[in-house]
PDB file of C-alpha atoms in Angstrom:
ATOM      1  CA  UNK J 100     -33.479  13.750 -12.051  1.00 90.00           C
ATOM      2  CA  UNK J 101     -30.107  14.560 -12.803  1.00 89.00           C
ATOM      3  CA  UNK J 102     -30.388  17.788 -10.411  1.00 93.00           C
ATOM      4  CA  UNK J 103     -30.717  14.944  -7.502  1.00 95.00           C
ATOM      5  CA  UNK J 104     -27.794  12.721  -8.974  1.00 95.00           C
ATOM      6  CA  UNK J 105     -25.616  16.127  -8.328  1.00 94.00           C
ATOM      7  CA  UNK J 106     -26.944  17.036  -5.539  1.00 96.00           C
ATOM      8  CA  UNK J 107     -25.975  13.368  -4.081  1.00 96.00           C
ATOM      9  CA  UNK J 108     -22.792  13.064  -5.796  1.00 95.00           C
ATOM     10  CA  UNK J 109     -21.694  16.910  -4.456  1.00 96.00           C
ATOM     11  CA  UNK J 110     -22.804  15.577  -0.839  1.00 96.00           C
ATOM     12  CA  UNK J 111     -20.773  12.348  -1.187  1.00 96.00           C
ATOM     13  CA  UNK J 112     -18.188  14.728  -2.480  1.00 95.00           C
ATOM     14  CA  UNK J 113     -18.116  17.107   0.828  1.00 96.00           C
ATOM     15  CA  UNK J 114     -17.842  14.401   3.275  1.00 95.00           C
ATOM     16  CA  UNK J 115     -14.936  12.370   1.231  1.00 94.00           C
ATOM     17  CA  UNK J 116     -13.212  15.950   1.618  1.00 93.00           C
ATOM     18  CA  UNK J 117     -13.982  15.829   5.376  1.00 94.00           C
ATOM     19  CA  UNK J 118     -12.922  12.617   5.749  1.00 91.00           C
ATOM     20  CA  UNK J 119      -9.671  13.472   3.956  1.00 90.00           C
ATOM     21  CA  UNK J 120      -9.050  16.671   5.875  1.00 91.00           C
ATOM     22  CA  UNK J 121      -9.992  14.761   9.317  1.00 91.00           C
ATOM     23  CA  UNK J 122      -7.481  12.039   7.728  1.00 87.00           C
ATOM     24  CA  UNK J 123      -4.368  14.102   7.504  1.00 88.00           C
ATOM     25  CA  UNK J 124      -5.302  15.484  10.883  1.00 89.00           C
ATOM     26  CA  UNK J 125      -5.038  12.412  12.628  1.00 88.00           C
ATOM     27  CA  UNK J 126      -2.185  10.257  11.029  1.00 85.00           C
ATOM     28  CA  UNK J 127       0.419  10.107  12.092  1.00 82.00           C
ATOM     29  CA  UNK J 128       3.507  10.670   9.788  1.00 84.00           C
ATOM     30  CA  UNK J 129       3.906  12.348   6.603  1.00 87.00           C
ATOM     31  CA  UNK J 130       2.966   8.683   4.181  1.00 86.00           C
ATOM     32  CA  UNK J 131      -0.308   7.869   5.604  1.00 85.00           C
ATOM     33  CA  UNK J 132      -1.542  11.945   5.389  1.00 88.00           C
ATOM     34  CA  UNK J 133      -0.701  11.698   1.859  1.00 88.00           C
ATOM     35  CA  UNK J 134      -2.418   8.650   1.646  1.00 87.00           C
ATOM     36  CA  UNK J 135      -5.522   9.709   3.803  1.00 86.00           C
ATOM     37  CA  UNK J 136      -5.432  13.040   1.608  1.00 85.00           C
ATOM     38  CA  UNK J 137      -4.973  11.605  -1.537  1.00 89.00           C
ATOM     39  CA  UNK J 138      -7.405   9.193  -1.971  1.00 88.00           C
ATOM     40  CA  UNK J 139     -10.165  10.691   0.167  1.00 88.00           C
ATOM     41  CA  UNK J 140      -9.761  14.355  -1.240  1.00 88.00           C
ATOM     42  CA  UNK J 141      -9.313  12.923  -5.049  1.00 92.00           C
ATOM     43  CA  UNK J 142     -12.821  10.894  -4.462  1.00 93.00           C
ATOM     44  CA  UNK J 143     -14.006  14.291  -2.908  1.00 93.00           C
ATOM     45  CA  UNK J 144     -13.298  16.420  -5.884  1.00 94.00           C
ATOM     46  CA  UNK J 145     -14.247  13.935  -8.158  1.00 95.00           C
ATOM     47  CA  UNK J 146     -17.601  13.576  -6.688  1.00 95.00           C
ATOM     48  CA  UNK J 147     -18.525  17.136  -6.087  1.00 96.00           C
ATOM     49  CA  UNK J 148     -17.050  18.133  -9.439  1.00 95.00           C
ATOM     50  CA  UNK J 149     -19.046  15.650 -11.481  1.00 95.00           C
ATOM     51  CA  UNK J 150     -21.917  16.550  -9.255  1.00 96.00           C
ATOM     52  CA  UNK J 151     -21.543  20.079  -9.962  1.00 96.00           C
ATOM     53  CA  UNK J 152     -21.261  19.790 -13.385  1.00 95.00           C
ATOM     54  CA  UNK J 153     -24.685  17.298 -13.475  1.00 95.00           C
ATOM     55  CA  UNK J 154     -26.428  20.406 -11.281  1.00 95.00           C
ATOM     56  CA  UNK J 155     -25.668  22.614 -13.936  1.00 94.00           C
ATOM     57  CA  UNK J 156     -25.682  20.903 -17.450  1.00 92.00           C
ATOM     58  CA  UNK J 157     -24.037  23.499 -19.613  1.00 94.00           C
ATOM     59  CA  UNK J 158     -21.051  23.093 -17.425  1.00 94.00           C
ATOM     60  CA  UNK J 159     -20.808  18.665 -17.441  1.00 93.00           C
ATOM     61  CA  UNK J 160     -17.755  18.887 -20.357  1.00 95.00           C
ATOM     62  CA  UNK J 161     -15.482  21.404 -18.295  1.00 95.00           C
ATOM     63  CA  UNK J 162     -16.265  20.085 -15.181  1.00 95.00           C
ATOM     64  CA  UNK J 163     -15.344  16.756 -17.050  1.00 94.00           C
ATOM     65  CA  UNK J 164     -12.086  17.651 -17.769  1.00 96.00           C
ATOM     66  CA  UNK J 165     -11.435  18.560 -14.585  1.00 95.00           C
ATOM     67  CA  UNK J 166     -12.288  15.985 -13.209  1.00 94.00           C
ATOM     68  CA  UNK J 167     -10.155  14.013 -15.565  1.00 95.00           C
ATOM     69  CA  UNK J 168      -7.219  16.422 -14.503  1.00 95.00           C
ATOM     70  CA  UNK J 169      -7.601  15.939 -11.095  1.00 94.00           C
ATOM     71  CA  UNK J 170      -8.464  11.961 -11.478  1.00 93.00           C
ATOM     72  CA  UNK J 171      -4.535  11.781 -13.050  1.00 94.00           C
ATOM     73  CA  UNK J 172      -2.964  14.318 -11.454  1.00 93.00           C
ATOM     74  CA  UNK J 173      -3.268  14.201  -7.636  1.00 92.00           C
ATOM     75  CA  UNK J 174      -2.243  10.406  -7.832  1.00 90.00           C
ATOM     76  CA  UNK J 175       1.486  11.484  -9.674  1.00 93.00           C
ATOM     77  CA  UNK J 176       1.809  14.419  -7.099  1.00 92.00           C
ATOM     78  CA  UNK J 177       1.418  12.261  -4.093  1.00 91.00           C
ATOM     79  CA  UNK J 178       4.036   9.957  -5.541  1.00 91.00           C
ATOM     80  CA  UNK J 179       6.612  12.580  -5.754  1.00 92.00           C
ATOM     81  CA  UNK J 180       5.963  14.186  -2.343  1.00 90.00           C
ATOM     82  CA  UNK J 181       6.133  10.652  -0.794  1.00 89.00           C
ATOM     83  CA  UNK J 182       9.791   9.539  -2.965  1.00 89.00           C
ATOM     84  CA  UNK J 183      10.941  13.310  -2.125  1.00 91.00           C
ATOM     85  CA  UNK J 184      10.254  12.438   1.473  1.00 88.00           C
ATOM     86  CA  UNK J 185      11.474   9.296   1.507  1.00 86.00           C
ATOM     87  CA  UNK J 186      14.782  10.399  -0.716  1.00 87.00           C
ATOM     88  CA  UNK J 187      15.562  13.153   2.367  1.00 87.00           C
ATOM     89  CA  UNK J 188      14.924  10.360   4.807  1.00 82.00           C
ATOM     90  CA  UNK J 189      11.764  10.742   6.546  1.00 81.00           C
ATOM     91  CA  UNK J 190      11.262   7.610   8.603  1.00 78.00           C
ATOM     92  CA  UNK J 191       7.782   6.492   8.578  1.00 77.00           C
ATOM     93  CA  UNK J 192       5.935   5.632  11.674  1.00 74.00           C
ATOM     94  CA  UNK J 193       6.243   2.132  13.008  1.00 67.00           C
ATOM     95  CA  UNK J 194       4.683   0.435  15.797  1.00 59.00           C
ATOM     96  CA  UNK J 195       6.931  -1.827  16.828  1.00 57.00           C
ATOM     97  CA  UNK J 196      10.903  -2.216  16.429  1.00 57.00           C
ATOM     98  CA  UNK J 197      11.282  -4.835  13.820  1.00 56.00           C
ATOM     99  CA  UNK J 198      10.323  -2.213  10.670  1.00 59.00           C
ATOM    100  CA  UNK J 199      11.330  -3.862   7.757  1.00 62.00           C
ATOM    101  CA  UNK J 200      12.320  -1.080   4.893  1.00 62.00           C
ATOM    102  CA  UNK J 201      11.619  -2.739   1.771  1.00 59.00           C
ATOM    103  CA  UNK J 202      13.788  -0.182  -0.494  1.00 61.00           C
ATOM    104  CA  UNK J 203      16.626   0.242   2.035  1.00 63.00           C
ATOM    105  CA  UNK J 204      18.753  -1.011  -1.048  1.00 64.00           C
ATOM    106  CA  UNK J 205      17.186   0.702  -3.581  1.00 61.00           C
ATOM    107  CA  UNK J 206      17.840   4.056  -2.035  1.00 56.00           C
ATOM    108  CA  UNK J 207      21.945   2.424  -1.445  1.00 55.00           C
ATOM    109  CA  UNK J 208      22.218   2.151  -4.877  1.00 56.00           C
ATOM    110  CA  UNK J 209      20.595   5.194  -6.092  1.00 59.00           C
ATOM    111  CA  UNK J 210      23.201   7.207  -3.372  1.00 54.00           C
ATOM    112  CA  UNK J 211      26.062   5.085  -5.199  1.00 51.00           C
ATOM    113  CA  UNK J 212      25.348   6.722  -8.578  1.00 52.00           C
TER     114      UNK J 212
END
């Protein structure tokens, strides 16, 4: 039974990393690939490590703490790539010309200092 469970979990797994990859294909500036690729490729791992480590029993705690690693991990290194691109002043895509930048004023301040 649990072979199955893996065997699900690693094929959930492989598409969410399809998705992702197709994700930061398509968007269009640097915040929503990180977002696409984040979330989609951290649900991707996630799922085909756990499902890997259900396939193959003796492996569930390592694969577990990888998983765990990952789970924490690609969240905070998203963050930073996104502030680092927003510090160097990467303008995200907008539609239309009435954009509002929300931390205009925090990144003032933080030049002031």
């Amino acid at each position: 039974m649990l072979w199955y469970i893996g065997i699900f979990l690693v094929s959930i797994g492989v598409v969410f990393l399809f998705l992702g990859a197709l994700g930061i294909y398509r968007m269009p500036d640097v915040y929503t690939r990180l977002q696409a690729g984040t979330k989609a490729t951290t649900l991707g791992a996630l799922g085909t490590i756990i499902g890997v480590g259900l396939i193959q029993p003796e492996w569930f705690w390592k694969t577990l703490i990888i998983a765990i690693f990952i789970a924490i991990s690609n969240p905070i290194s998203s963050h930073a790539l996104a502030r680092g691109s927003y510090k160097n002043g990467i303008k995200p895509f907008l539609n239309d010309e009435d954009g509002i930048d929300a931390y205009a004023d925090v990144k003032e301040e933080e030049v002031d200092r």
